[in-house]
PDB file of C-alpha atoms in Angstrom:
ATOM      1  CA  UNK T 748     138.518  86.208  99.209  1.00  0.00           C
ATOM      2  CA  UNK T 749     136.457  87.604  96.329  1.00  0.00           C
ATOM      3  CA  UNK T 750     133.481  88.956  98.259  1.00  0.00           C
ATOM      4  CA  UNK T 751     132.305  89.502 101.792  1.00  0.00           C
ATOM      5  CA  UNK T 752     128.700  90.332 102.626  1.00  0.00           C
ATOM      6  CA  UNK T 753     127.913  92.078 105.851  1.00  0.00           C
ATOM      7  CA  UNK T 754     124.278  93.034 106.388  1.00  0.00           C
ATOM      8  CA  UNK T 755     123.384  95.151 109.350  1.00  0.00           C
ATOM      9  CA  UNK T 756     120.030  96.309 110.695  1.00  0.00           C
ATOM     10  CA  UNK T 757     120.513  99.189 113.116  1.00  0.00           C
ATOM     11  CA  UNK T 758     116.839  99.689 113.890  1.00  0.00           C
ATOM     12  CA  UNK T 759     117.249  98.979 117.603  1.00  0.00           C
ATOM     13  CA  UNK T 760     114.583  98.082 120.127  1.00  0.00           C
ATOM     14  CA  UNK T 761     114.647 101.506 121.765  1.00  0.00           C
ATOM     15  CA  UNK T 762     113.568 103.044 118.421  1.00  0.00           C
ATOM     16  CA  UNK T 763     110.497 100.826 118.343  1.00  0.00           C
ATOM     17  CA  UNK T 764     109.726 101.802 121.929  1.00  0.00           C
ATOM     18  CA  UNK T 765     110.051 105.491 121.048  1.00  0.00           C
ATOM     19  CA  UNK T 766     107.685 105.171 118.106  1.00  0.00           C
ATOM     20  CA  UNK T 767     105.184 103.205 120.206  1.00  0.00           C
ATOM     21  CA  UNK T 768     105.217 105.956 122.859  1.00  0.00           C
ATOM     22  CA  UNK T 769     104.812 108.614 120.159  1.00  0.00           C
ATOM     23  CA  UNK T 770     101.849 106.865 118.576  1.00  0.00           C
ATOM     24  CA  UNK T 771     100.298 106.317 122.030  1.00  0.00           C
ATOM     25  CA  UNK T 772     100.408 110.034 122.797  1.00  0.00           C
ATOM     26  CA  UNK T 773      99.134 110.899 119.325  1.00  0.00           C
ATOM     27  CA  UNK T 774      96.234 108.468 119.707  1.00  0.00           C
ATOM     28  CA  UNK T 775      95.009 110.086 122.927  1.00  0.00           C
ATOM     29  CA  UNK T 776      95.301 113.603 121.514  1.00  0.00           C
ATOM     30  CA  UNK T 777      93.514 112.689 118.285  1.00  0.00           C
ATOM     31  CA  UNK T 778      90.693 110.922 120.105  1.00  0.00           C
ATOM     32  CA  UNK T 779      89.928 114.028 122.197  1.00  0.00           C
ATOM     33  CA  UNK T 780      90.210 116.259 119.119  1.00  0.00           C
ATOM     34  CA  UNK T 781      87.796 114.020 117.190  1.00  0.00           C
ATOM     35  CA  UNK T 782      84.987 114.348 119.716  1.00  0.00           C
ATOM     36  CA  UNK T 783      85.509 118.082 120.222  1.00  0.00           C
ATOM     37  CA  UNK T 784      85.321 118.585 116.466  1.00  0.00           C
ATOM     38  CA  UNK T 785      81.885 116.944 116.427  1.00  0.00           C
ATOM     39  CA  UNK T 786      80.725 119.753 118.747  1.00  0.00           C
ATOM     40  CA  UNK T 787      82.113 122.400 116.374  1.00  0.00           C
ATOM     41  CA  UNK T 788      80.431 120.760 113.389  1.00  0.00           C
ATOM     42  CA  UNK T 789      76.997 120.759 115.032  1.00  0.00           C
ATOM     43  CA  UNK T 790      77.306 124.389 116.149  1.00  0.00           C
ATOM     44  CA  UNK T 791      78.444 125.713 112.757  1.00  0.00           C
ATOM     45  CA  UNK T 792      76.015 123.594 110.764  1.00  0.00           C
ATOM     46  CA  UNK T 793      73.025 124.798 112.756  1.00  0.00           C
ATOM     47  CA  UNK T 794      74.358 128.364 112.773  1.00  0.00           C
ATOM     48  CA  UNK T 795      75.000 128.329 109.022  1.00  0.00           C
ATOM     49  CA  UNK T 796      71.466 127.153 108.286  1.00  0.00           C
ATOM     50  CA  UNK T 797      69.809 129.760 110.506  1.00  0.00           C
ATOM     51  CA  UNK T 798      72.148 132.552 109.353  1.00  0.00           C
ATOM     52  CA  UNK T 799      71.836 131.527 105.665  1.00  0.00           C
ATOM     53  CA  UNK T 800      75.604 132.054 105.457  1.00  0.00           C
ATOM     54  CA  UNK T 801      77.603 130.226 102.791  1.00  0.00           C
ATOM     55  CA  UNK T 802      80.812 131.226 104.568  1.00  0.00           C
ATOM     56  CA  UNK T 803      79.668 129.580 107.792  1.00  0.00           C
ATOM     57  CA  UNK T 804      78.383 126.514 105.944  1.00  0.00           C
ATOM     58  CA  UNK T 805      81.699 126.380 104.079  1.00  0.00           C
ATOM     59  CA  UNK T 806      83.464 126.457 107.395  1.00  0.00           C
ATOM     60  CA  UNK T 807      81.193 123.649 108.555  1.00  0.00           C
ATOM     61  CA  UNK T 808      82.174 121.761 105.413  1.00  0.00           C
ATOM     62  CA  UNK T 809      85.791 122.299 106.352  1.00  0.00           C
ATOM     63  CA  UNK T 810      84.983 120.944 109.810  1.00  0.00           C
ATOM     64  CA  UNK T 811      83.600 117.795 108.162  1.00  0.00           C
ATOM     65  CA  UNK T 812      86.994 117.306 106.544  1.00  0.00           C
ATOM     66  CA  UNK T 813      88.566 118.018 109.952  1.00  0.00           C
ATOM     67  CA  UNK T 814      86.419 115.268 111.402  1.00  0.00           C
ATOM     68  CA  UNK T 815      87.368 112.927 108.583  1.00  0.00           C
ATOM     69  CA  UNK T 816      91.039 113.864 108.925  1.00  0.00           C
ATOM     70  CA  UNK T 817      91.097 113.399 112.680  1.00  0.00           C
ATOM     71  CA  UNK T 818      89.200 110.118 112.437  1.00  0.00           C
ATOM     72  CA  UNK T 819      91.638 108.755 109.868  1.00  0.00           C
ATOM     73  CA  UNK T 820      94.615 110.046 111.843  1.00  0.00           C
ATOM     74  CA  UNK T 821      93.249 108.405 115.003  1.00  0.00           C
ATOM     75  CA  UNK T 822      92.763 105.143 113.111  1.00  0.00           C
ATOM     76  CA  UNK T 823      96.267 105.413 111.651  1.00  0.00           C
ATOM     77  CA  UNK T 824      97.809 106.017 115.093  1.00  0.00           C
ATOM     78  CA  UNK T 825      96.101 102.882 116.390  1.00  0.00           C
ATOM     79  CA  UNK T 826      97.286 100.861 113.381  1.00  0.00           C
ATOM     80  CA  UNK T 827     100.870 102.102 113.757  1.00  0.00           C
ATOM     81  CA  UNK T 828     101.036 100.451 117.183  1.00  0.00           C
ATOM     82  CA  UNK T 829     100.520  97.045 115.630  1.00  0.00           C
ATOM     83  CA  UNK T 830     103.806  95.087 115.588  1.00  0.00           C
ATOM     84  CA  UNK T 831     105.527  93.907 112.374  1.00  0.00           C
ATOM     85  CA  UNK T 832     104.663  90.436 111.111  1.00  0.00           C
ATOM     86  CA  UNK T 833     105.837  88.011 108.452  1.00  0.00           C
ATOM     87  CA  UNK T 834     103.746  89.790 105.810  1.00  0.00           C
ATOM     88  CA  UNK T 835     104.372  93.415 106.849  1.00  0.00           C
ATOM     89  CA  UNK T 836     107.936  93.456 108.120  1.00  0.00           C
ATOM     90  CA  UNK T 837     107.991  97.250 108.585  1.00  0.00           C
ATOM     91  CA  UNK T 838     104.731  97.161 110.530  1.00  0.00           C
ATOM     92  CA  UNK T 839     101.872  99.557 109.793  1.00  0.00           C
ATOM     93  CA  UNK T 840     103.672 102.892 109.924  1.00  0.00           C
ATOM     94  CA  UNK T 841     102.613 103.866 106.403  1.00  0.00           C
ATOM     95  CA  UNK T 842      98.929 103.656 107.270  1.00  0.00           C
ATOM     96  CA  UNK T 843      99.403 107.194 108.580  1.00  0.00           C
ATOM     97  CA  UNK T 844     100.898 108.325 105.279  1.00  0.00           C
ATOM     98  CA  UNK T 845      97.980 106.839 103.341  1.00  0.00           C
ATOM     99  CA  UNK T 846      95.575 108.607 105.711  1.00  0.00           C
ATOM    100  CA  UNK T 847      97.382 111.925 105.209  1.00  0.00           C
ATOM    101  CA  UNK T 848      97.226 111.452 101.423  1.00  0.00           C
ATOM    102  CA  UNK T 849      93.500 110.752 101.561  1.00  0.00           C
ATOM    103  CA  UNK T 850      93.005 113.822 103.764  1.00  0.00           C
ATOM    104  CA  UNK T 851      94.784 116.024 101.221  1.00  0.00           C
ATOM    105  CA  UNK T 852      92.635 114.724  98.371  1.00  0.00           C
ATOM    106  CA  UNK T 853      89.409 115.338 100.306  1.00  0.00           C
ATOM    107  CA  UNK T 854      90.554 118.879 101.110  1.00  0.00           C
ATOM    108  CA  UNK T 855      91.059 119.641  97.427  1.00  0.00           C
ATOM    109  CA  UNK T 856      87.613 118.290  96.597  1.00  0.00           C
ATOM    110  CA  UNK T 857      85.938 120.350  99.308  1.00  0.00           C
ATOM    111  CA  UNK T 858      87.767 123.480  98.111  1.00  0.00           C
ATOM    112  CA  UNK T 859      86.393 122.934  94.613  1.00  0.00           C
ATOM    113  CA  UNK T 860      82.870 122.451  95.980  1.00  0.00           C
ATOM    114  CA  UNK T 861      83.038 125.647  98.059  1.00  0.00           C
ATOM    115  CA  UNK T 862      84.319 127.652  95.096  1.00  0.00           C
ATOM    116  CA  UNK T 863      81.503 126.377  92.887  1.00  0.00           C
ATOM    117  CA  UNK T 864      78.840 127.325  95.424  1.00  0.00           C
ATOM    118  CA  UNK T 865      80.460 130.757  95.892  1.00  0.00           C
ATOM    119  CA  UNK T 866      80.150 131.404  92.158  1.00  0.00           C
ATOM    120  CA  UNK T 867      76.429 130.681  92.398  1.00  0.00           C
ATOM    121  CA  UNK T 868      76.107 133.115  95.294  1.00  0.00           C
ATOM    122  CA  UNK T 869      77.915 135.842  93.345  1.00  0.00           C
ATOM    123  CA  UNK T 870      75.310 135.517  90.618  1.00  0.00           C
ATOM    124  CA  UNK T 871      72.392 135.434  93.078  1.00  0.00           C
ATOM    125  CA  UNK T 872      73.366 137.141  96.401  1.00  0.00           C
ATOM    126  CA  UNK T 873      71.299 136.111  99.420  1.00  0.00           C
ATOM    127  CA  UNK T 874      70.861 137.932 102.758  1.00  0.00           C
ATOM    128  CA  UNK T 875      72.604 136.523 105.832  1.00  0.00           C
ATOM    129  CA  UNK T 876      72.270 136.933 109.624  1.00  0.00           C
ATOM    130  CA  UNK T 877      75.668 138.241 110.851  1.00  0.00           C
ATOM    131  CA  UNK T 878      74.946 137.939 114.587  1.00  0.00           C
ATOM    132  CA  UNK T 879      74.422 134.181 114.298  1.00  0.00           C
ATOM    133  CA  UNK T 880      77.634 134.015 112.275  1.00  0.00           C
ATOM    134  CA  UNK T 881      79.502 135.674 115.160  1.00  0.00           C
ATOM    135  CA  UNK T 882      78.368 133.215 117.804  1.00  0.00           C
ATOM    136  CA  UNK T 883      78.877 130.068 115.765  1.00  0.00           C
ATOM    137  CA  UNK T 884      82.316 131.107 114.519  1.00  0.00           C
ATOM    138  CA  UNK T 885      83.436 132.107 118.021  1.00  0.00           C
ATOM    139  CA  UNK T 886      82.659 128.622 119.339  1.00  0.00           C
ATOM    140  CA  UNK T 887      84.630 127.136 116.440  1.00  0.00           C
ATOM    141  CA  UNK T 888      87.648 129.360 117.139  1.00  0.00           C
ATOM    142  CA  UNK T 889      87.843 128.563 120.852  1.00  0.00           C
ATOM    143  CA  UNK T 890      87.499 124.802 120.489  1.00  0.00           C
ATOM    144  CA  UNK T 891      89.804 124.602 117.453  1.00  0.00           C
ATOM    145  CA  UNK T 892      92.531 126.579 119.230  1.00  0.00           C
ATOM    146  CA  UNK T 893      92.351 124.121 122.112  1.00  0.00           C
ATOM    147  CA  UNK T 894      92.606 121.185 119.676  1.00  0.00           C
ATOM    148  CA  UNK T 895      95.455 122.791 117.691  1.00  0.00           C
ATOM    149  CA  UNK T 896      97.472 123.398 120.860  1.00  0.00           C
ATOM    150  CA  UNK T 897      97.220 119.701 121.720  1.00  0.00           C
ATOM    151  CA  UNK T 898      98.127 118.559 118.219  1.00  0.00           C
ATOM    152  CA  UNK T 899     101.192 120.831 118.077  1.00  0.00           C
ATOM    153  CA  UNK T 900     102.853 118.584 120.653  1.00  0.00           C
ATOM    154  CA  UNK T 901     102.878 115.796 118.035  1.00  0.00           C
ATOM    155  CA  UNK T 902     104.014 118.022 115.127  1.00  0.00           C
ATOM    156  CA  UNK T 903     106.859 115.639 114.168  1.00  0.00           C
ATOM    157  CA  UNK T 904     104.239 113.122 113.002  1.00  0.00           C
ATOM    158  CA  UNK T 905     103.150 113.865 109.405  1.00  0.00           C
ATOM    159  CA  UNK T 906      99.775 112.231 109.918  1.00  0.00           C
ATOM    160  CA  UNK T 907      99.054 114.398 112.966  1.00  0.00           C
ATOM    161  CA  UNK T 908     100.457 117.443 111.163  1.00  0.00           C
ATOM    162  CA  UNK T 909      98.017 116.841 108.305  1.00  0.00           C
ATOM    163  CA  UNK T 910      95.145 116.812 110.780  1.00  0.00           C
ATOM    164  CA  UNK T 911      96.446 119.903 112.589  1.00  0.00           C
ATOM    165  CA  UNK T 912      96.568 121.812 109.291  1.00  0.00           C
ATOM    166  CA  UNK T 913      92.859 121.111 108.910  1.00  0.00           C
ATOM    167  CA  UNK T 914      92.232 122.493 112.385  1.00  0.00           C
ATOM    168  CA  UNK T 915      94.427 125.587 112.015  1.00  0.00           C
ATOM    169  CA  UNK T 916      92.882 126.309 108.637  1.00  0.00           C
ATOM    170  CA  UNK T 917      89.476 126.191 110.268  1.00  0.00           C
ATOM    171  CA  UNK T 918      90.582 128.698 112.918  1.00  0.00           C
ATOM    172  CA  UNK T 919      91.559 131.131 110.163  1.00  0.00           C
ATOM    173  CA  UNK T 920      88.306 130.495 108.352  1.00  0.00           C
ATOM    174  CA  UNK T 921      86.281 131.143 111.522  1.00  0.00           C
ATOM    175  CA  UNK T 922      88.106 134.419 112.107  1.00  0.00           C
ATOM    176  CA  UNK T 923      87.245 135.369 108.525  1.00  0.00           C
ATOM    177  CA  UNK T 924      83.596 134.538 109.165  1.00  0.00           C
ATOM    178  CA  UNK T 925      83.520 136.927 112.126  1.00  0.00           C
ATOM    179  CA  UNK T 926      85.221 139.705 110.143  1.00  0.00           C
ATOM    180  CA  UNK T 927      82.865 139.225 107.196  1.00  0.00           C
ATOM    181  CA  UNK T 928      79.869 139.180 109.515  1.00  0.00           C
ATOM    182  CA  UNK T 929      80.945 142.478 111.049  1.00  0.00           C
ATOM    183  CA  UNK T 930      81.404 144.103 107.643  1.00  0.00           C
ATOM    184  CA  UNK T 931      78.032 142.813 106.464  1.00  0.00           C
ATOM    185  CA  UNK T 932      76.433 144.196 109.618  1.00  0.00           C
ATOM    186  CA  UNK T 933      77.992 147.616 108.980  1.00  0.00           C
ATOM    187  CA  UNK T 934      77.621 147.850 105.198  1.00  0.00           C
ATOM    188  CA  UNK T 935      74.821 145.442 104.300  1.00  0.00           C
ATOM    189  CA  UNK T 936      76.930 144.179 101.365  1.00  0.00           C
ATOM    190  CA  UNK T 937      75.999 140.484 101.179  1.00  0.00           C
ATOM    191  CA  UNK T 938      78.524 139.473  98.445  1.00  0.00           C
ATOM    192  CA  UNK T 939      81.163 139.501 101.216  1.00  0.00           C
ATOM    193  CA  UNK T 940      79.835 136.087 102.241  1.00  0.00           C
ATOM    194  CA  UNK T 941      80.762 134.259  98.996  1.00  0.00           C
ATOM    195  CA  UNK T 942      84.008 136.272  98.751  1.00  0.00           C
ATOM    196  CA  UNK T 943      85.050 134.907 102.127  1.00  0.00           C
ATOM    197  CA  UNK T 944      84.041 131.427 100.993  1.00  0.00           C
ATOM    198  CA  UNK T 945      86.512 131.649  98.087  1.00  0.00           C
ATOM    199  CA  UNK T 946      89.212 132.724 100.560  1.00  0.00           C
ATOM    200  CA  UNK T 947      88.458 129.687 102.707  1.00  0.00           C
ATOM    201  CA  UNK T 948      88.659 127.461  99.631  1.00  0.00           C
ATOM    202  CA  UNK T 949      92.105 128.860  98.732  1.00  0.00           C
ATOM    203  CA  UNK T 950      93.295 128.329 102.308  1.00  0.00           C
ATOM    204  CA  UNK T 951      92.130 124.726 102.210  1.00  0.00           C
ATOM    205  CA  UNK T 952      93.753 124.074  98.832  1.00  0.00           C
ATOM    206  CA  UNK T 953      97.160 125.456  99.885  1.00  0.00           C
ATOM    207  CA  UNK T 954      97.311 123.259 102.970  1.00  0.00           C
ATOM    208  CA  UNK T 955      96.212 120.263 100.942  1.00  0.00           C
ATOM    209  CA  UNK T 956      98.927 120.813  98.346  1.00  0.00           C
ATOM    210  CA  UNK T 957     101.696 120.823 100.957  1.00  0.00           C
ATOM    211  CA  UNK T 958     100.521 117.571 102.485  1.00  0.00           C
ATOM    212  CA  UNK T 959      99.928 115.982  99.078  1.00  0.00           C
ATOM    213  CA  UNK T 960     103.462 116.813  97.947  1.00  0.00           C
ATOM    214  CA  UNK T 961     105.086 115.423 101.098  1.00  0.00           C
ATOM    215  CA  UNK T 962     103.054 112.218 101.220  1.00  0.00           C
ATOM    216  CA  UNK T 963     103.701 111.598  97.525  1.00  0.00           C
ATOM    217  CA  UNK T 964     107.442 111.932  98.118  1.00  0.00           C
ATOM    218  CA  UNK T 965     107.280 109.319 100.870  1.00  0.00           C
ATOM    219  CA  UNK T 966     105.188 106.898  98.815  1.00  0.00           C
ATOM    220  CA  UNK T 967     107.586 107.316  95.869  1.00  0.00           C
ATOM    221  CA  UNK T 968     110.452 106.619  98.307  1.00  0.00           C
ATOM    222  CA  UNK T 969     112.167 109.897  97.485  1.00  0.00           C
ATOM    223  CA  UNK T 970     115.256 110.971  99.435  1.00  0.00           C
ATOM    224  CA  UNK T 971     114.069 112.786 102.599  1.00  0.00           C
ATOM    225  CA  UNK T 972     114.383 116.558 102.631  1.00  0.00           C
ATOM    226  CA  UNK T 973     117.645 117.817 104.074  1.00  0.00           C
ATOM    227  CA  UNK T 974     119.710 114.789 103.017  1.00  0.00           C
ATOM    228  CA  UNK T 975     122.368 115.396 100.335  1.00  0.00           C
ATOM    229  CA  UNK T 976     123.298 112.196  98.551  1.00  0.00           C
ATOM    230  CA  UNK T 977     126.678 113.459  97.227  1.00  0.00           C
ATOM    231  CA  UNK T 978     127.603 114.619 100.739  1.00  0.00           C
ATOM    232  CA  UNK T 979     126.540 111.277 102.177  1.00  0.00           C
ATOM    233  CA  UNK T 980     128.782 109.480  99.652  1.00  0.00           C
ATOM    234  CA  UNK T 981     131.686 111.665 100.767  1.00  0.00           C
ATOM    235  CA  UNK T 982     131.027 110.862 104.425  1.00  0.00           C
ATOM    236  CA  UNK T 983     130.805 107.129 103.749  1.00  0.00           C
ATOM    237  CA  UNK T 984     133.976 107.012 101.667  1.00  0.00           C
ATOM    238  CA  UNK T 985     135.858 109.058 104.280  1.00  0.00           C
ATOM    239  CA  UNK T 986     135.680 106.128 106.723  1.00  0.00           C
ATOM    240  CA  UNK T 987     139.008 104.311 107.035  1.00  0.00           C
ATOM    241  CA  UNK T 988     138.902 101.057 105.093  1.00  0.00           C
ATOM    242  CA  UNK T 989     136.128 102.147 102.701  1.00  0.00           C
ATOM    243  CA  UNK T 990     137.065 102.416  99.022  1.00  0.00           C
ATOM    244  CA  UNK T 991     133.698 103.162  97.418  1.00  0.00           C
ATOM    245  CA  UNK T 992     129.899 102.926  97.657  1.00  0.00           C
ATOM    246  CA  UNK T 993     127.211 102.076  95.113  1.00  0.00           C
ATOM    247  CA  UNK T 994     123.602 100.896  94.871  1.00  0.00           C
ATOM    248  CA  UNK T 995     122.831 103.549  97.475  1.00  0.00           C
ATOM    249  CA  UNK T 996     119.164 104.123  98.335  1.00  0.00           C
ATOM    250  CA  UNK T 997     117.679 106.341 101.052  1.00  0.00           C
ATOM    251  CA  UNK T 998     113.959 106.673 101.721  1.00  0.00           C
ATOM    252  CA  UNK T 999     111.332 107.315 104.414  1.00  0.00           C
ATOM    253  CA  UNK T1000     109.304 104.466 105.850  1.00  0.00           C
ATOM    254  CA  UNK T1001     107.062 107.092 107.392  1.00  0.00           C
ATOM    255  CA  UNK T1002     107.506 110.702 108.477  1.00  0.00           C
ATOM    256  CA  UNK T1003     110.777 111.010 110.435  1.00  0.00           C
ATOM    257  CA  UNK T1004     111.646 107.305 110.076  1.00  0.00           C
ATOM    258  CA  UNK T1005     114.449 106.922 107.510  1.00  0.00           C
ATOM    259  CA  UNK T1006     116.003 103.810 105.965  1.00  0.00           C
ATOM    260  CA  UNK T1007     119.086 103.132 103.846  1.00  0.00           C
ATOM    261  CA  UNK T1008     120.572 100.287 101.836  1.00  0.00           C
ATOM    262  CA  UNK T1009     123.866 100.240  99.942  1.00  0.00           C
ATOM    263  CA  UNK T1010     126.869  98.211  98.760  1.00  0.00           C
ATOM    264  CA  UNK T1011     130.197  99.361 100.215  1.00  0.00           C
ATOM    265  CA  UNK T1012     133.568  98.392  98.720  1.00  0.00           C
ATOM    266  CA  UNK T1013     136.109  97.897 101.516  1.00  0.00           C
ATOM    267  CA  UNK T1014     139.724  96.785 101.861  1.00  0.00           C
ATOM    268  CA  UNK T1015     140.361  93.059 101.660  1.00  0.00           C
ATOM    269  CA  UNK T1016     140.242  92.305 105.382  1.00  0.00           C
ATOM    270  CA  UNK T1017     138.943  89.366 107.479  1.00  0.00           C
ATOM    271  CA  UNK T1018     135.323  89.571 108.717  1.00  0.00           C
ATOM    272  CA  UNK T1019     136.401  90.396 112.270  1.00  0.00           C
ATOM    273  CA  UNK T1020     138.309  93.454 111.027  1.00  0.00           C
ATOM    274  CA  UNK T1021     135.281  94.792 109.135  1.00  0.00           C
ATOM    275  CA  UNK T1022     133.226  95.219 112.312  1.00  0.00           C
ATOM    276  CA  UNK T1023     134.858  98.558 113.128  1.00  0.00           C
ATOM    277  CA  UNK T1024     134.120  99.818 109.599  1.00  0.00           C
ATOM    278  CA  UNK T1025     130.475  98.866 109.984  1.00  0.00           C
ATOM    279  CA  UNK T1026     130.264 100.569 113.364  1.00  0.00           C
ATOM    280  CA  UNK T1027     131.740 103.792 111.959  1.00  0.00           C
ATOM    281  CA  UNK T1028     129.317 103.790 109.035  1.00  0.00           C
ATOM    282  CA  UNK T1029     126.208 103.217 111.141  1.00  0.00           C
ATOM    283  CA  UNK T1030     127.306 105.890 113.624  1.00  0.00           C
ATOM    284  CA  UNK T1031     127.661 108.476 110.848  1.00  0.00           C
ATOM    285  CA  UNK T1032     124.306 107.543 109.332  1.00  0.00           C
ATOM    286  CA  UNK T1033     122.530 107.659 112.683  1.00  0.00           C
ATOM    287  CA  UNK T1034     124.104 110.794 114.152  1.00  0.00           C
ATOM    288  CA  UNK T1035     124.462 112.962 111.050  1.00  0.00           C
ATOM    289  CA  UNK T1036     121.528 111.817 108.910  1.00  0.00           C
ATOM    290  CA  UNK T1037     119.127 110.398 111.544  1.00  0.00           C
ATOM    291  CA  UNK T1038     118.867 107.098 109.670  1.00  0.00           C
ATOM    292  CA  UNK T1039     117.754 104.461 112.151  1.00  0.00           C
ATOM    293  CA  UNK T1040     117.372 101.502 109.794  1.00  0.00           C
ATOM    294  CA  UNK T1041     120.390 100.754 107.592  1.00  0.00           C
ATOM    295  CA  UNK T1042     121.311  97.685 105.567  1.00  0.00           C
ATOM    296  CA  UNK T1043     124.925  97.663 104.378  1.00  0.00           C
ATOM    297  CA  UNK T1044     126.471  94.998 102.189  1.00  0.00           C
ATOM    298  CA  UNK T1045     130.267  94.816 102.108  1.00  0.00           C
ATOM    299  CA  UNK T1046     132.236  93.914  98.978  1.00  0.00           C
ATOM    300  CA  UNK T1047     135.995  93.596  98.671  1.00  0.00           C
ATOM    301  CA  UNK T1048     136.499  92.659  95.024  1.00  0.00           C
ATOM    302  CA  UNK T1049     136.808  95.301  92.309  1.00  0.00           C
ATOM    303  CA  UNK T1050     134.988  92.952  89.966  1.00  0.00           C
ATOM    304  CA  UNK T1051     131.900  93.088  92.180  1.00  0.00           C
ATOM    305  CA  UNK T1052     131.923  96.880  92.557  1.00  0.00           C
ATOM    306  CA  UNK T1053     130.797  97.891  89.093  1.00  0.00           C
ATOM    307  CA  UNK T1054     129.730 101.237  90.442  1.00  0.00           C
ATOM    308  CA  UNK T1055     129.527 102.914  87.063  1.00  0.00           C
ATOM    309  CA  UNK T1056     127.518 100.200  85.365  1.00  0.00           C
ATOM    310  CA  UNK T1057     123.989 100.860  84.177  1.00  0.00           C
ATOM    311  CA  UNK T1058     122.558  98.419  86.681  1.00  0.00           C
ATOM    312  CA  UNK T1059     123.616 100.658  89.558  1.00  0.00           C
ATOM    313  CA  UNK T1060     120.763 103.101  90.120  1.00  0.00           C
ATOM    314  CA  UNK T1061     122.488 105.756  92.207  1.00  0.00           C
ATOM    315  CA  UNK T1062     125.589 105.795  89.978  1.00  0.00           C
ATOM    316  CA  UNK T1063     123.535 106.860  86.987  1.00  0.00           C
ATOM    317  CA  UNK T1064     123.475 110.270  88.627  1.00  0.00           C
ATOM    318  CA  UNK T1065     126.238 112.465  87.251  1.00  0.00           C
ATOM    319  CA  UNK T1066     127.944 113.583  90.471  1.00  0.00           C
ATOM    320  CA  UNK T1067     127.866 110.156  92.079  1.00  0.00           C
ATOM    321  CA  UNK T1068     129.103 108.467  88.908  1.00  0.00           C
ATOM    322  CA  UNK T1069     132.113 110.770  88.709  1.00  0.00           C
ATOM    323  CA  UNK T1070     132.987 110.238  92.365  1.00  0.00           C
ATOM    324  CA  UNK T1071     132.534 106.504  92.089  1.00  0.00           C
ATOM    325  CA  UNK T1072     134.629 106.170  88.951  1.00  0.00           C
ATOM    326  CA  UNK T1073     137.392 108.244  90.516  1.00  0.00           C
ATOM    327  CA  UNK T1074     137.293 105.927  93.535  1.00  0.00           C
ATOM    328  CA  UNK T1075     137.647 102.858  91.299  1.00  0.00           C
ATOM    329  CA  UNK T1076     140.495 104.421  89.287  1.00  0.00           C
ATOM    330  CA  UNK T1077     142.506 104.936  92.490  1.00  0.00           C
ATOM    331  CA  UNK T1078     141.709 101.474  93.814  1.00  0.00           C
TER     332      UNK T1078
END
């Protein structure tokens, strides 16, 4: 027997049910947050106009991105409940990742816009009404804290986490508005308003960068954080009957949903005897690395296990290549 292929999909039905329940809870939370954020937007927009405060208007601009973020996240949660089909075999889980990416980009743009307007205010300071700033910002803080508490329950979902960062950032910005308003009331120094606006812009940009980096990693199918490929190779090859592994790929379908594919060189055994090897491999991947969707192809001929060839992506990496070549030399 020159080769034996064994392909296994361990993405069980209970995993789908768990994700459906998760998206259902996220959808309800995001829907409530969306409508509450509309209230915050109206309060801060009106307050910013009457107070002539760039900081408050900047915060209202941040709330617009909150509204956009929550709307997209809500839409993504609804889409993620759609079942897989013959065209989209993984379903619509990555709609949430695309929404999170778009949210991050809009945050960066709004940060640039706020900074530009702040520069204009530095050059031409304008008086503001601090008392109106207090009231409007206080409403924003109370409602946003309520929204953030609800979203924290779904923190494992990157799409929801992206939206919650918007909301938490707005809480910090609203607190800054109140502090700046108090200082303006005491000192009469109006440049504090654009200074605070720059602080809000930096806060927005930092949150956006974190989300942008994580979503980009998922879209580029990078190895999820916390997974060591060399250690995984060691764990796979430690299973009795396994002689080597190559063409190993690990990626995220969406946040917290990992997948793996690989070729595993095993002893020359009948198909019935390979079942225990497959079970051991999938148990390690599921329990130790939280990989719920794995596709493993068995090979039992040294000629088919050209681990150190250039066509084998993972074995181009130095550590893996050395381990793999050592495995073949002892075979």
